[in-house]
Coordinates of C-alpha atoms in Angstrom, one line a residue:
M885 CA 160.9 240.2 141.4
G886 CA 164.5 237.7 137.9
A887 CA 165.8 237.0 134.3
A888 CA 168.3 238.9 132.1
V889 CA 167.2 242.1 130.5
L890 CA 166.7 241.6 126.7
A891 CA 167.2 237.9 127.0
G892 CA 164.4 237.7 129.5
A893 CA 161.6 235.2 129.0
M894 CA 158.9 236.3 126.6
V895 CA 155.8 234.3 127.3
T896 CA 152.3 234.4 125.8
L897 CA 149.7 234.3 128.5
G898 CA 146.1 233.0 129.1
A899 CA 143.4 232.2 131.8
A900 CA 140.3 233.5 133.6
A901 CA 138.7 237.0 134.0
C902 CA 136.9 239.9 135.7
G903 CA 137.0 243.7 135.6
G904 CA 136.2 246.9 137.4
G905 CA 136.4 250.7 137.2
E906 CA 136.9 253.7 139.4
D907 CA 134.6 256.0 141.3
S908 CA 134.5 259.8 141.2
T909 CA 137.3 260.1 143.8
G910 CA 139.8 258.1 141.8
T911 CA 139.5 255.2 144.2
A912 CA 139.1 251.8 142.5
A913 CA 135.7 250.3 142.4
P914 CA 135.4 246.5 143.0
S915 CA 135.5 244.3 140.0
G916 CA 132.4 242.9 138.3
G917 CA 132.0 239.6 136.6
A918 CA 133.3 238.6 133.2
S919 CA 131.1 239.0 130.2
G920 CA 132.3 235.8 128.5
S921 CA 131.5 237.2 125.1
A922 CA 134.1 239.8 124.5
A923 CA 135.3 240.2 120.9
T924 CA 138.9 239.7 120.1
S925 CA 141.0 242.8 121.2
T926 CA 143.7 244.4 119.1
L927 CA 145.7 245.1 122.2
K928 CA 149.3 243.8 122.5
V929 CA 150.1 244.1 126.2
G930 CA 153.7 244.2 127.6
L931 CA 154.4 243.4 131.2
A932 CA 157.7 244.0 133.0
Y933 CA 158.0 242.1 136.3
D934 CA 160.1 243.0 139.3
I935 CA 162.7 240.7 140.7
G936 CA 161.4 237.1 141.0
G937 CA 159.1 237.3 138.0
R938 CA 156.2 235.0 137.4
G939 CA 156.4 232.1 139.9
D940 CA 157.3 234.1 143.1
Q941 CA 154.0 232.9 144.6
S942 CA 153.3 236.5 145.7
F943 CA 153.5 240.0 144.2
N944 CA 154.5 239.2 140.6
D945 CA 152.2 236.2 140.4
A946 CA 149.3 238.5 141.4
A947 CA 150.2 240.8 138.4
A948 CA 150.4 237.7 136.2
A949 CA 147.0 236.6 137.2
G950 CA 145.5 240.0 136.1
L951 CA 147.2 239.7 132.8
D952 CA 146.0 236.1 132.4
K953 CA 142.4 237.3 133.1
A954 CA 142.8 240.0 130.4
K955 CA 144.2 237.5 127.9
S956 CA 141.1 235.2 128.5
E957 CA 138.3 237.7 128.7
L958 CA 139.5 240.4 126.3
K959 CA 141.1 238.0 123.8
L960 CA 144.3 240.1 123.6
A961 CA 146.1 240.0 120.3
D962 CA 149.4 239.3 122.1
A963 CA 151.0 239.5 125.6
R964 CA 154.7 239.5 126.5
E965 CA 156.4 239.2 129.9
L966 CA 159.9 240.2 130.8
S967 CA 161.5 240.0 134.2
A968 CA 164.0 242.1 136.2
S969 CA 167.3 240.7 137.4
P970 CA 168.8 241.2 140.8
G971 CA 171.2 244.1 141.0
E972 CA 170.3 245.6 137.6
T973 CA 170.5 249.3 136.9
D974 CA 167.8 251.8 136.0
A975 CA 169.2 251.8 132.5
Q976 CA 168.5 248.1 132.1
K977 CA 164.9 248.7 133.3
E978 CA 164.6 251.5 130.8
E979 CA 165.7 249.1 128.0
R980 CA 163.2 246.5 129.0
L981 CA 160.3 249.0 128.9
R982 CA 161.7 250.6 125.7
L983 CA 161.9 247.1 124.0
L984 CA 158.2 246.5 124.8
A985 CA 157.1 249.9 123.6
S986 CA 159.1 249.9 120.5
S987 CA 157.9 246.4 119.6
G988 CA 154.3 247.6 119.4
Y989 CA 153.1 246.7 122.9
N990 CA 150.5 249.1 124.2
P991 CA 149.8 249.3 127.1
V992 CA 153.1 248.6 128.9
I993 CA 152.8 247.7 132.6
A994 CA 155.7 248.0 135.0
V995 CA 155.3 245.9 138.2
G996 CA 156.8 247.6 141.2
F997 CA 158.2 250.9 142.4
A998 CA 161.7 250.0 141.2
Y999 CA 160.5 251.0 137.7
S1000 CA 159.7 254.5 138.8
A1001 CA 162.6 256.3 137.1
A1002 CA 162.6 254.1 134.1
T1003 CA 158.8 254.5 133.5
G1004 CA 159.0 258.3 133.8
K1005 CA 161.8 258.5 131.2
V1006 CA 160.5 255.9 128.7
A1007 CA 156.9 257.2 128.8
K1008 CA 158.1 260.5 127.5
E1009 CA 159.9 258.8 124.6
F1010 CA 156.6 257.0 123.6
P1011 CA 153.8 259.5 124.2
D1012 CA 151.3 257.4 122.3
V1013 CA 151.9 254.3 124.5
K1014 CA 149.9 254.0 127.7
F1015 CA 152.0 253.0 130.7
G1016 CA 150.8 251.6 134.0
I1017 CA 153.0 251.3 137.0
V1018 CA 152.2 249.4 140.2
D1019 CA 153.1 250.9 143.5
D1020 CA 154.5 254.2 142.3
A1021 CA 153.2 257.7 141.7
V1022 CA 155.6 258.9 139.0
E1023 CA 153.8 261.4 136.9
G1024 CA 153.2 261.6 133.2
A1025 CA 150.5 262.4 130.7
N1026 CA 150.4 258.8 129.6
I1027 CA 151.1 257.1 133.0
T1028 CA 148.5 255.5 135.2
N1029 CA 149.5 254.8 138.8
L1030 CA 148.1 251.7 140.4
L1031 CA 148.4 252.2 144.1
F1032 CA 147.2 250.3 147.2
A1033 CA 146.5 251.0 150.9
E1034 CA 148.8 248.2 152.1
H1035 CA 148.7 249.6 155.6
E1036 CA 145.0 249.0 155.9
G1037 CA 145.2 245.4 154.9
S1038 CA 148.2 245.0 157.1
F1039 CA 146.3 246.3 160.1
L1040 CA 143.9 243.5 159.8
V1041 CA 146.5 240.8 159.7
G1042 CA 148.3 242.5 162.5
A1043 CA 145.1 242.2 164.5
A1044 CA 144.9 238.5 163.5
A1045 CA 148.5 237.9 164.6
A1046 CA 147.8 239.5 168.0
L1047 CA 144.6 237.6 168.5
K1048 CA 146.3 234.3 167.6
S1049 CA 149.5 234.8 169.5
E1050 CA 149.8 233.0 172.8
K1051 CA 153.1 234.5 173.7
G1052 CA 152.4 238.2 173.1
N1053 CA 155.4 238.2 170.7
I1054 CA 155.1 238.4 166.9
G1055 CA 157.4 239.3 164.0
F1056 CA 157.6 241.2 160.8
V1057 CA 160.1 240.4 158.0
G1058 CA 160.4 243.0 155.2
G1059 CA 162.2 242.3 152.0
V1060 CA 163.8 245.7 151.5
Q1061 CA 163.6 248.7 153.9
T1062 CA 161.7 251.2 151.6
P1063 CA 158.8 253.5 152.4
L1064 CA 156.5 251.1 150.6
I1065 CA 157.4 248.1 152.7
Q1066 CA 157.3 250.3 155.8
K1067 CA 153.7 250.9 155.1
F1068 CA 153.1 247.2 155.6
Q1069 CA 155.0 247.3 158.9
A1070 CA 153.2 250.4 160.1
G1071 CA 149.8 248.9 159.6
Y1072 CA 150.8 245.5 161.0
E1073 CA 152.1 247.1 164.2
A1074 CA 149.0 249.3 164.6
G1075 CA 146.6 246.4 164.1
A1076 CA 148.5 244.2 166.6
K1077 CA 148.6 247.0 169.2
A1078 CA 145.0 247.7 168.8
V1079 CA 144.4 244.2 170.1
K1080 CA 147.2 244.0 172.7
P1081 CA 148.9 247.4 173.4
D1082 CA 151.9 245.8 175.1
I1083 CA 152.5 243.2 172.4
K1084 CA 156.2 242.7 171.3
V1085 CA 156.7 243.1 167.6
Q1086 CA 160.1 242.1 166.2
V1087 CA 161.1 243.7 162.9
K1088 CA 163.8 242.7 160.5
Y1089 CA 164.5 243.9 156.9
L1090 CA 166.6 241.6 154.7
T1091 CA 168.4 244.2 152.7
Q1092 CA 168.7 248.0 152.3
P1093 CA 168.4 250.0 149.0
P1094 CA 169.9 249.9 146.5
D1095 CA 170.2 246.2 147.2
F1096 CA 166.8 244.7 146.3
T1097 CA 167.8 241.1 146.5
G1098 CA 165.8 240.9 149.8
F1099 CA 162.8 240.3 147.6
N1100 CA 164.3 237.1 146.2
D1101 CA 166.4 235.4 148.9
P1102 CA 164.4 232.6 150.7
A1103 CA 167.5 231.6 152.7
K1104 CA 167.8 235.0 154.1
G1105 CA 164.1 235.1 154.9
K1106 CA 164.4 231.8 156.7
T1107 CA 167.3 233.0 158.8
A1108 CA 165.5 236.2 159.8
A1109 CA 162.3 234.3 160.8
E1110 CA 164.3 231.6 162.7
G1111 CA 165.8 234.3 164.8
M1112 CA 162.3 235.7 165.6
Y1113 CA 160.9 232.3 166.5
D1114 CA 163.9 231.5 168.6
A1115 CA 163.4 234.9 170.4
G1116 CA 159.8 234.0 171.3
A1117 CA 157.6 235.0 168.4
D1118 CA 154.8 232.6 167.5
V1119 CA 153.5 234.5 164.4
V1120 CA 155.6 236.2 161.7
Y1121 CA 154.2 238.3 158.9
Q1122 CA 156.4 238.6 155.8
A1123 CA 156.3 241.3 153.1
A1124 CA 159.3 240.0 151.3
G1125 CA 158.3 238.7 147.9
G1126 CA 160.0 235.5 146.9
S1127 CA 161.9 235.5 150.2
G1128 CA 158.7 234.7 152.0
G1129 CA 159.0 231.1 151.2
G1130 CA 161.9 230.9 153.7
V1131 CA 159.8 232.5 156.4
F1132 CA 157.2 229.8 155.9
E1133 CA 159.9 227.1 156.2
A1134 CA 161.1 228.6 159.4
A1135 CA 157.5 228.6 160.8
K1136 CA 157.1 225.0 159.9
A1137 CA 160.3 224.0 161.6
A1138 CA 159.3 226.0 164.7
N1139 CA 155.8 224.6 164.8
A1140 CA 154.6 228.2 164.7
F1141 CA 152.5 230.4 162.5
A1142 CA 153.2 232.7 159.5
I1143 CA 151.2 235.3 157.6
G1144 CA 151.5 235.6 153.8
V1145 CA 151.3 238.7 151.6
D1146 CA 149.9 239.9 148.3
S1147 CA 148.4 236.6 147.1
D1148 CA 146.4 234.0 149.2
Q1149 CA 149.6 232.1 150.0
A1150 CA 147.8 229.3 151.7
K1151 CA 146.9 228.4 148.1
T1152 CA 150.1 229.5 146.3
A1153 CA 153.0 228.6 148.6
D1154 CA 154.7 225.3 148.4
A1155 CA 152.4 222.5 149.6
G1156 CA 154.6 221.5 152.5
V1157 CA 154.3 224.8 154.3
R1158 CA 150.7 225.9 153.5
D1159 CA 149.4 224.6 156.8
V1160 CA 151.4 227.2 158.8
I1161 CA 149.9 230.2 157.0
I1162 CA 147.0 231.4 159.1
T1163 CA 146.0 234.3 156.7
S1164 CA 147.5 236.5 154.0
M1165 CA 147.2 240.2 153.4
L1166 CA 145.6 240.3 150.0
K1167 CA 146.9 243.1 147.7
K1168 CA 144.8 242.7 144.6
V1169 CA 147.4 243.6 142.0
D1170 CA 145.5 241.2 139.7
V1171 CA 142.4 243.4 139.8
A1172 CA 144.4 246.6 139.2
V1173 CA 146.3 245.1 136.3
F1174 CA 143.1 243.8 134.7
D1175 CA 141.2 247.1 135.3
F1176 CA 144.0 249.1 133.6
I1177 CA 144.2 246.8 130.6
K1178 CA 140.4 246.9 130.2
S1179 CA 140.4 250.7 130.5
V1180 CA 142.9 250.9 127.6
N1181 CA 140.8 248.5 125.6
D1182 CA 137.6 250.4 126.3
G1183 CA 139.2 253.8 125.6
T1184 CA 138.5 255.1 129.1
V1185 CA 142.0 255.0 130.5
K1186 CA 143.0 258.0 132.7
S1187 CA 146.5 259.1 133.7
G1188 CA 147.3 259.7 137.4
P1189 CA 146.7 257.7 140.5
T1190 CA 144.0 255.1 141.2
T1191 CA 144.1 253.8 144.8
Y1192 CA 142.9 250.4 145.7
D1193 CA 142.0 250.6 149.4
L1194 CA 140.0 248.6 151.9
K1195 CA 136.7 250.3 151.0
A1196 CA 137.2 249.4 147.4
G1197 CA 138.1 245.8 148.1
G1198 CA 141.7 246.4 146.8
V1199 CA 143.2 245.0 150.0
D1200 CA 141.8 242.5 152.4
Y1201 CA 142.7 239.3 154.4
S1202 CA 142.3 235.7 153.4
V1203 CA 140.5 232.9 155.3
T1204 CA 141.8 229.8 153.4
G1205 CA 142.3 226.9 155.8
G1206 CA 139.9 228.1 158.4
K1207 CA 142.6 229.0 160.9
I1208 CA 141.1 232.4 161.7
D1209 CA 137.4 231.5 161.6
D1210 CA 137.2 231.9 165.3
I1211 CA 138.4 235.6 165.1
K1212 CA 136.8 236.6 161.8
D1213 CA 134.0 238.5 163.5
K1214 CA 136.5 240.7 165.4
L1215 CA 138.5 241.3 162.2
E1216 CA 135.4 242.3 160.3
E1217 CA 134.6 244.7 163.1
Y1218 CA 138.0 246.3 162.7
K1219 CA 137.6 246.3 158.9
Q1220 CA 134.3 248.2 159.1
K1221 CA 135.8 250.8 161.5
I1222 CA 138.6 251.4 159.0
I1223 CA 136.2 251.7 156.1
S1224 CA 133.9 254.1 158.1
G1225 CA 136.9 256.3 159.1
E1226 CA 136.5 255.5 162.8
I1227 CA 140.0 254.0 162.7
T1228 CA 142.7 255.8 160.7
V1229 CA 145.6 253.4 160.0
P1230 CA 149.1 255.0 160.0
D1231 CA 151.1 254.5 156.8
K1232 CA 154.5 255.4 158.3
T1233 CA 156.5 253.8 161.0
S1234 CA 157.1 255.8 164.2

């Protein structure tokens, strides 16, 4: 979720691959395997990150992985990345998207709800360019909305936190108090209370809109988590982008546990803190980004929302490190109940 606007880094990408589609309901279908024999594409893909950019070990890195896969499998003609800066205006976001569209990049992907107003405006200026936006439902004839059921995945890691907590006291650190991040909180609390109705859940948001630096302030994340561990929590879940690294540092110092978000952070976080991460809520932004690029490449792209939920494999929980192997059967039971509709997970806090 940072670099300056027009002077932001412009990087050519590359790496591995796989793709998917959508079912008749508009819900994303799970990805299939890579063909390995795709002809070179003529697509030039532009991607605009939220604050923190590539290297945040979480949300933006998941988007980057999807673009890397497209670069590798589809043999893109070109790919360019630009990043948002802390405290920038909607006008600066517009200029970033406008630069990509006017430079021949099509499609253009905006990573994060902070690009909502900018995407809606710039898409109208470039009706022949396909725009994708992650985490926002802004409408437009040439806009595809890549949405997720974060509350469903968060329910599962909330259940994991409650099952692993020995103190009956857990925490949630949100980067910025927005309706999107409150979806994570709502699901987490619901999952924890499904296991232990009387469990204590401490909640702290690092910043309030329009201050979005809470997604890129590890020191503030560390302070928030330290307060929770000092107040008795033994597991803390962070939905805070680049600030999550501070939560992991606090967990390490407290000899406690933490839960990652978006990416499998037991693989992506700094090596010194990975052992405290018992699981991560996987939000498969990489799959959504790749699917969108592939649909543009194939000529099958559709405007409007595509939702990546638990049933479609768009959200899930990680098992890296084996720290939740002993409770996996219980988590899978909850997972199937959500998929079947037996459990309806709230997407708003009470």
